[in-house]
PDB file of C-alpha atoms in Angstrom:
ATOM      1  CA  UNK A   1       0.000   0.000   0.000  1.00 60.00           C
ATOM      2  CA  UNK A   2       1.719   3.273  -1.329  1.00 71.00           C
ATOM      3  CA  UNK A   3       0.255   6.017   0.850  1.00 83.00           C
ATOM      4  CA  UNK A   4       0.701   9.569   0.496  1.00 94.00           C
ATOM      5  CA  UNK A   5       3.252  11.461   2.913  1.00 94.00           C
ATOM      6  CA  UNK A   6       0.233  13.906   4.132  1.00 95.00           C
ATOM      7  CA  UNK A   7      -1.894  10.524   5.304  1.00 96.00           C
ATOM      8  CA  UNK A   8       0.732   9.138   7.105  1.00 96.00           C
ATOM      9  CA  UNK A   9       1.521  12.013   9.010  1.00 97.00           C
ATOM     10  CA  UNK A  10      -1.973  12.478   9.532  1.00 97.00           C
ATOM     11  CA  UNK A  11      -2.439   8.692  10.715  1.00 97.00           C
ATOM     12  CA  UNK A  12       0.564   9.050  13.348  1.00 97.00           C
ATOM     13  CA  UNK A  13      -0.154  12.489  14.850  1.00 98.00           C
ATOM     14  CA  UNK A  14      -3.932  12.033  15.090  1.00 98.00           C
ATOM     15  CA  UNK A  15      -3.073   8.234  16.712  1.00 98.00           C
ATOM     16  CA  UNK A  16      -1.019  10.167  19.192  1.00 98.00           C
ATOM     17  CA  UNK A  17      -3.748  12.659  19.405  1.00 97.00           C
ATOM     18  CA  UNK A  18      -6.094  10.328  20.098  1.00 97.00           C
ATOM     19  CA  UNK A  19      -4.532   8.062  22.446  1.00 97.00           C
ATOM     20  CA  UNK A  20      -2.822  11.228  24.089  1.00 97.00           C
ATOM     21  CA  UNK A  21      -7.050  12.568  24.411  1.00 95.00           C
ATOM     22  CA  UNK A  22      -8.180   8.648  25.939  1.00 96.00           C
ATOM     23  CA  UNK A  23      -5.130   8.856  27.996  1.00 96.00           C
ATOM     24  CA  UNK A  24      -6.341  12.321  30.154  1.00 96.00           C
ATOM     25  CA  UNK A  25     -10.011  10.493  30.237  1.00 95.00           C
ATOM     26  CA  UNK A  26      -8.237   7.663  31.838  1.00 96.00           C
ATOM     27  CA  UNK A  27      -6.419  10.136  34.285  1.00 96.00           C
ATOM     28  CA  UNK A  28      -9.528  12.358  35.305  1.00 95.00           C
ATOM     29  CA  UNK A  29     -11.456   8.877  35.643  1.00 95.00           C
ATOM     30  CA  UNK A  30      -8.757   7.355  38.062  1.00 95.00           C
ATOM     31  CA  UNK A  31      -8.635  10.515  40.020  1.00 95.00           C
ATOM     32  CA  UNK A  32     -12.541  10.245  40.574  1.00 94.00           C
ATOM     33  CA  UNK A  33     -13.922  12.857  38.475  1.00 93.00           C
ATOM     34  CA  UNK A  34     -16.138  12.627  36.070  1.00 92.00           C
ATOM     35  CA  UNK A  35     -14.281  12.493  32.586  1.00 93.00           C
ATOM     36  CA  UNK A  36     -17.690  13.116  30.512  1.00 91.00           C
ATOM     37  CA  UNK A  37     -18.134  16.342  32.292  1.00 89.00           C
ATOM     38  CA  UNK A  38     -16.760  19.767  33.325  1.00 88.00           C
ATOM     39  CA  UNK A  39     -13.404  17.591  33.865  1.00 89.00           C
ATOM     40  CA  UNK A  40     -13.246  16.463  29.802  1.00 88.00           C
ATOM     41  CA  UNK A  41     -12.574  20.283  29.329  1.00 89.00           C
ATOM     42  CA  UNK A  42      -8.610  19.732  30.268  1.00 90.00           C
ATOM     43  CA  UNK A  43      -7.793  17.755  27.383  1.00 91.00           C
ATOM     44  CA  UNK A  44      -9.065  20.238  24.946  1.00 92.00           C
ATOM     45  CA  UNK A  45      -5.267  21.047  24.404  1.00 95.00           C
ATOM     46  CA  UNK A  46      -4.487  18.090  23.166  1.00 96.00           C
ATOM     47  CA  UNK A  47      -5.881  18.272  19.546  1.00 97.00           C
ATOM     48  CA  UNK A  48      -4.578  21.760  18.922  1.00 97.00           C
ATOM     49  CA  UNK A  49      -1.149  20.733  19.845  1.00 98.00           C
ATOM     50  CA  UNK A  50      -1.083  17.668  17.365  1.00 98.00           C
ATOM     51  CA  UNK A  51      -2.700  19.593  15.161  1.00 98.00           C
ATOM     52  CA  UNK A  52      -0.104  22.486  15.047  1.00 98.00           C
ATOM     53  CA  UNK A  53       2.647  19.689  15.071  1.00 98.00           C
ATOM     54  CA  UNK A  54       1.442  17.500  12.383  1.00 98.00           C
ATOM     55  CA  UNK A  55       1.333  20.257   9.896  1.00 97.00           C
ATOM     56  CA  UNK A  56       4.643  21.674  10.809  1.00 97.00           C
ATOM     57  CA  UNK A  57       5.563  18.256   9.811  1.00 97.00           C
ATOM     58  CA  UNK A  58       4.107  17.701   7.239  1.00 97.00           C
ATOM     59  CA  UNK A  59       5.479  21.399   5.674  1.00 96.00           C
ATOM     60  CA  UNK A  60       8.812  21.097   6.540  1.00 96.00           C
ATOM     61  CA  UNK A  61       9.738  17.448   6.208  1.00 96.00           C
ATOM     62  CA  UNK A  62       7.631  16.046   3.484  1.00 94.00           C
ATOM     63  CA  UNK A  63       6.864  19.460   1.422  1.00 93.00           C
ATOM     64  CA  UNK A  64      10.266  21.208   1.837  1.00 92.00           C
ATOM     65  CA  UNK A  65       9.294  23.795   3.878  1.00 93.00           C
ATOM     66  CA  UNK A  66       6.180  25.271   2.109  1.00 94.00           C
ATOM     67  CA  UNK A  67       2.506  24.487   2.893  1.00 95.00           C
ATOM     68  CA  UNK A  68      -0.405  26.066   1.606  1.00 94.00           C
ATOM     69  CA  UNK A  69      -3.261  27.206   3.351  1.00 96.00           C
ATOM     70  CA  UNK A  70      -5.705  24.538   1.889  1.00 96.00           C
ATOM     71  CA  UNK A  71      -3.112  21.521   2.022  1.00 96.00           C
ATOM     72  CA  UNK A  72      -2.343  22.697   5.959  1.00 97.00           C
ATOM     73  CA  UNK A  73      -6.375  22.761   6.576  1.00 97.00           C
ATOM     74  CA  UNK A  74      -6.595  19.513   4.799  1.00 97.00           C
ATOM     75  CA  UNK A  75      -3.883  17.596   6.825  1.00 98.00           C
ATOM     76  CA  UNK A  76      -5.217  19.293  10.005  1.00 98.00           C
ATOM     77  CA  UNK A  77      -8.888  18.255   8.917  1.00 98.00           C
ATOM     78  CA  UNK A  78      -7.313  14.466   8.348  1.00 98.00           C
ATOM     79  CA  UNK A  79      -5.340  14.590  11.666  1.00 98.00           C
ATOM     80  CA  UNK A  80      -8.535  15.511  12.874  1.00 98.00           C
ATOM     81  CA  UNK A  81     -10.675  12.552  11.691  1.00 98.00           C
ATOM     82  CA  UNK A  82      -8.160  10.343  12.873  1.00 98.00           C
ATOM     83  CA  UNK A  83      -8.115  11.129  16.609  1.00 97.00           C
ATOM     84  CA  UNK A  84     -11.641  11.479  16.492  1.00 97.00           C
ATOM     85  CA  UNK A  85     -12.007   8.137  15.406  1.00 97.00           C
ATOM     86  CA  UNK A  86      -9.870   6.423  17.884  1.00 97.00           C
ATOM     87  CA  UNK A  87     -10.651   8.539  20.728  1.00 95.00           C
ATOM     88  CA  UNK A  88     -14.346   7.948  20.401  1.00 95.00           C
ATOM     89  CA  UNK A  89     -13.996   4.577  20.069  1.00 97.00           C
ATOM     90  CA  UNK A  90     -11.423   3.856  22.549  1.00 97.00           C
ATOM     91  CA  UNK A  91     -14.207   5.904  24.811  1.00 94.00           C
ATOM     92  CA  UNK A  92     -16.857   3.499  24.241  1.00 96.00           C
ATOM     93  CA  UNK A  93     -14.878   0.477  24.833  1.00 97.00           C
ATOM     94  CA  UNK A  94     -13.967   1.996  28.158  1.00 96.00           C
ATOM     95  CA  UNK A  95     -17.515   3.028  28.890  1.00 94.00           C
ATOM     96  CA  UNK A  96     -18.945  -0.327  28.011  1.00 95.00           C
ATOM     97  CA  UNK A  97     -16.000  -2.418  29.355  1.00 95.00           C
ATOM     98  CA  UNK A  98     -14.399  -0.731  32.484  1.00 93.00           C
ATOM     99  CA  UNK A  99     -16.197   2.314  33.854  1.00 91.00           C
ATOM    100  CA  UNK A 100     -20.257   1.135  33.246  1.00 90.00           C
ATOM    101  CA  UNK A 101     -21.007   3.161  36.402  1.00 93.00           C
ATOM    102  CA  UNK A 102     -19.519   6.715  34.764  1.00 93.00           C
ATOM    103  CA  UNK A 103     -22.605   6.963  32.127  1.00 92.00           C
ATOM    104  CA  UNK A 104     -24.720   7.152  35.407  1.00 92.00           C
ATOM    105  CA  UNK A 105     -22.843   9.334  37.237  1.00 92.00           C
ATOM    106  CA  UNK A 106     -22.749  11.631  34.162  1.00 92.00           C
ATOM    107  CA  UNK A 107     -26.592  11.227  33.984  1.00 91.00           C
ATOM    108  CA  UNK A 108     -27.042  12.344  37.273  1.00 93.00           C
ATOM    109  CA  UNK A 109     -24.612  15.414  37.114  1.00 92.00           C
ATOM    110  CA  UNK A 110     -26.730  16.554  34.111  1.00 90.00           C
ATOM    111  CA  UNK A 111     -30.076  16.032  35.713  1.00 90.00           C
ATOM    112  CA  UNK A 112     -28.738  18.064  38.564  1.00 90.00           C
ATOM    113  CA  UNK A 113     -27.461  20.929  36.325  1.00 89.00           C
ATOM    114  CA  UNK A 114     -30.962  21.070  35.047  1.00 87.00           C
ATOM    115  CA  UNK A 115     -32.872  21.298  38.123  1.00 88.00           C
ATOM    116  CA  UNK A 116     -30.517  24.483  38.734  1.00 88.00           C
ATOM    117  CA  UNK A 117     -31.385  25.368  35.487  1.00 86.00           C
ATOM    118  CA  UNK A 118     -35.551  24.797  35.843  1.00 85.00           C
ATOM    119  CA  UNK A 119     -36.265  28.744  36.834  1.00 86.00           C
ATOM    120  CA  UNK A 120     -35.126  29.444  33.349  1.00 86.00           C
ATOM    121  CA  UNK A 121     -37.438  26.803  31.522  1.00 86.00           C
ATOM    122  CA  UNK A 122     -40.711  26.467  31.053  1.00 88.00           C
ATOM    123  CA  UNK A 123     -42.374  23.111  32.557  1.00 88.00           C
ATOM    124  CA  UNK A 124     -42.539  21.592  28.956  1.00 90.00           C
ATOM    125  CA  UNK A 125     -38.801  22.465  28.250  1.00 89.00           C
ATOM    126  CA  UNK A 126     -37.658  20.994  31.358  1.00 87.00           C
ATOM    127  CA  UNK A 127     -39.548  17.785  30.787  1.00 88.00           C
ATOM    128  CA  UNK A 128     -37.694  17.325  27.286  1.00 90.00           C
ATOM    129  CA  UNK A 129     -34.825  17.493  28.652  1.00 87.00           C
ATOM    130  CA  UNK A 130     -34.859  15.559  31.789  1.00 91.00           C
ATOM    131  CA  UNK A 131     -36.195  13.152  28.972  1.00 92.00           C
ATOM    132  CA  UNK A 132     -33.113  13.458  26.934  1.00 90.00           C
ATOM    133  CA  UNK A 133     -31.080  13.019  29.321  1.00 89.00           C
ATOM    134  CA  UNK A 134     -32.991   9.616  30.345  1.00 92.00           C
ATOM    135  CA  UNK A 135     -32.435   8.503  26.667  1.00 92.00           C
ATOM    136  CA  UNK A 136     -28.435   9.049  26.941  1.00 92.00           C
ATOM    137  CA  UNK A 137     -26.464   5.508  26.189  1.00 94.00           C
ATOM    138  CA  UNK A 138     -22.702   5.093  25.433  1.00 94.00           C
ATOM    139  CA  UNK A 139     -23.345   5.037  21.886  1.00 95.00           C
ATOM    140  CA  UNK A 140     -24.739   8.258  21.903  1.00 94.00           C
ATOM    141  CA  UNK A 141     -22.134  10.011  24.421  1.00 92.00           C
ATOM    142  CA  UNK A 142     -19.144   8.413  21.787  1.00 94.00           C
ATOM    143  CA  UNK A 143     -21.115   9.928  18.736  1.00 96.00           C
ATOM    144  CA  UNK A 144     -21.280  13.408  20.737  1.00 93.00           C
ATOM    145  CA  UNK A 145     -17.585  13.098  21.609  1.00 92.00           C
ATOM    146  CA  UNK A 146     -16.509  12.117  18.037  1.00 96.00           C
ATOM    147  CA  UNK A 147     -18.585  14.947  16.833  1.00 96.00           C
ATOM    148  CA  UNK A 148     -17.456  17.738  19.306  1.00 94.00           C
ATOM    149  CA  UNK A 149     -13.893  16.567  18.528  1.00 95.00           C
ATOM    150  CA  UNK A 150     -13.762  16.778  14.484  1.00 97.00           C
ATOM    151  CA  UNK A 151     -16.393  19.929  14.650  1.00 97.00           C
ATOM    152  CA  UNK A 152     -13.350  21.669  17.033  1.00 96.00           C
ATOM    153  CA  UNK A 153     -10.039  20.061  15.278  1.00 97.00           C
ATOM    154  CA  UNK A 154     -12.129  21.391  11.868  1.00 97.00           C
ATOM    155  CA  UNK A 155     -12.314  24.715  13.149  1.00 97.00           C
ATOM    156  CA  UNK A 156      -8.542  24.570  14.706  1.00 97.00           C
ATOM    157  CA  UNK A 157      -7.448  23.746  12.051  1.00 98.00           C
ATOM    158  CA  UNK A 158      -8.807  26.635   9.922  1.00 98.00           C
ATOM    159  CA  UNK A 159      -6.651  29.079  12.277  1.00 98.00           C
ATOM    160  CA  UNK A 160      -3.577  26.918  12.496  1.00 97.00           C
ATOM    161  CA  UNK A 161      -3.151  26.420   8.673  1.00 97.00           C
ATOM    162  CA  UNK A 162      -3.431  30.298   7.973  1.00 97.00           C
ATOM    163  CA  UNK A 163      -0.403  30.861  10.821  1.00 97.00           C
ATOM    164  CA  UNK A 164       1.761  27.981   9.487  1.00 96.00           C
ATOM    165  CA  UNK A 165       1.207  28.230   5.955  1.00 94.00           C
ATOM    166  CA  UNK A 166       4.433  29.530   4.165  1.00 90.00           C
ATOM    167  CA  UNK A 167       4.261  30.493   0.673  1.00 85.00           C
ATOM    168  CA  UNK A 168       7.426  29.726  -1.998  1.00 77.00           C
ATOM    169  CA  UNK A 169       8.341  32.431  -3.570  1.00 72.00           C
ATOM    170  CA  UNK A 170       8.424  32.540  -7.258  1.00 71.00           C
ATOM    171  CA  UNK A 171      12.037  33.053  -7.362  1.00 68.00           C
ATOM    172  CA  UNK A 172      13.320  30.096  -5.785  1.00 61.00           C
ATOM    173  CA  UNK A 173      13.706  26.975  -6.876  1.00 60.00           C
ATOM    174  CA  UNK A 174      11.011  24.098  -7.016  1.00 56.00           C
ATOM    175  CA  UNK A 175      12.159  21.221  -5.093  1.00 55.00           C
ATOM    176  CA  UNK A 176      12.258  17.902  -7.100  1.00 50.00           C
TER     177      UNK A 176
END
């Protein structure tokens, strides 16, 4: 299989990405916290980083030093797909394997939140959500995560790209 130097950086930084990502949800889980909640917000580093150093790669070792802004969005975008891809799934073995009690512990959190948040609902709005939040599985909570993660290394990815893209001038030499 002959694959192209902008996958295969993709491939390894988003792996690192990823298992970098499952590795804090391990952490915050071991330390008793809840990693689907407020906690899950101290990995949101993690992405950006591998982001920013997968295209740096992927500029200055495999395109001699020049990237343009819609090849870095594009490897950022892949990087992107990849760690969202193992991090979600990685997430739902560990939710379905190891920690089955977290998903109710996360339900509870949330139904708290929202009976803090019931003076700002009406009685119908309240009821659809305390509903939804019922209806919550692992399946759904690894879709969300896999979602929230490519929606935000997407978006990343837009800035980083337009800092580290670096033009060749016309007056130098195409590399070979």
């Amino acid at each position: 299989m002959n694959t192209s130097p902008q996958v295969k950086t993709a491939m390894m930084f988003g792996t690192f990405s990823g298992l970098s990502s499952f590795l804090v949800f391990i952490i915050i889980y071991v330390l008793g916290k809840n990693p689907l909640g407020a906690f899950s917000w101290l990995g949101f580093w993690i992405p950006i980083l591998f982001i920013t150093l997968g295209i740096q790669k992927h500029r200055d070792k495999d395109l001699g030093g020049f990237i343009s802004y819609g090849r870095g969005v594009g490897t950022g975008a892949l990087i992107t797909l990849f760690l969202a891809i193992l991090s979600s799934v990685l997430s739902y073995a560990f939710l379905t394997f190891i920690g089955t009690d977290v998903l109710e512990v996360h339900k509870q959190e949330m139904a708290e939140g929202m009976e803090k948040a019931k003076q700002f609902m009406n009685e119908e709005m309240f009821d659809k959500a305390m509903e939804e939040v019922e209806l919550l599985t692992t399946g759904k909570m690894a879709m969300g995560d896999f979602q929230n993660k490519l929606l935000g290394g997407v978006l990343s990815s837009l800035l980083i790209a337009a800092f580290l893209r670096k033009r060749q001038s016309i007056f130098e030499e195409q590399p070979q």
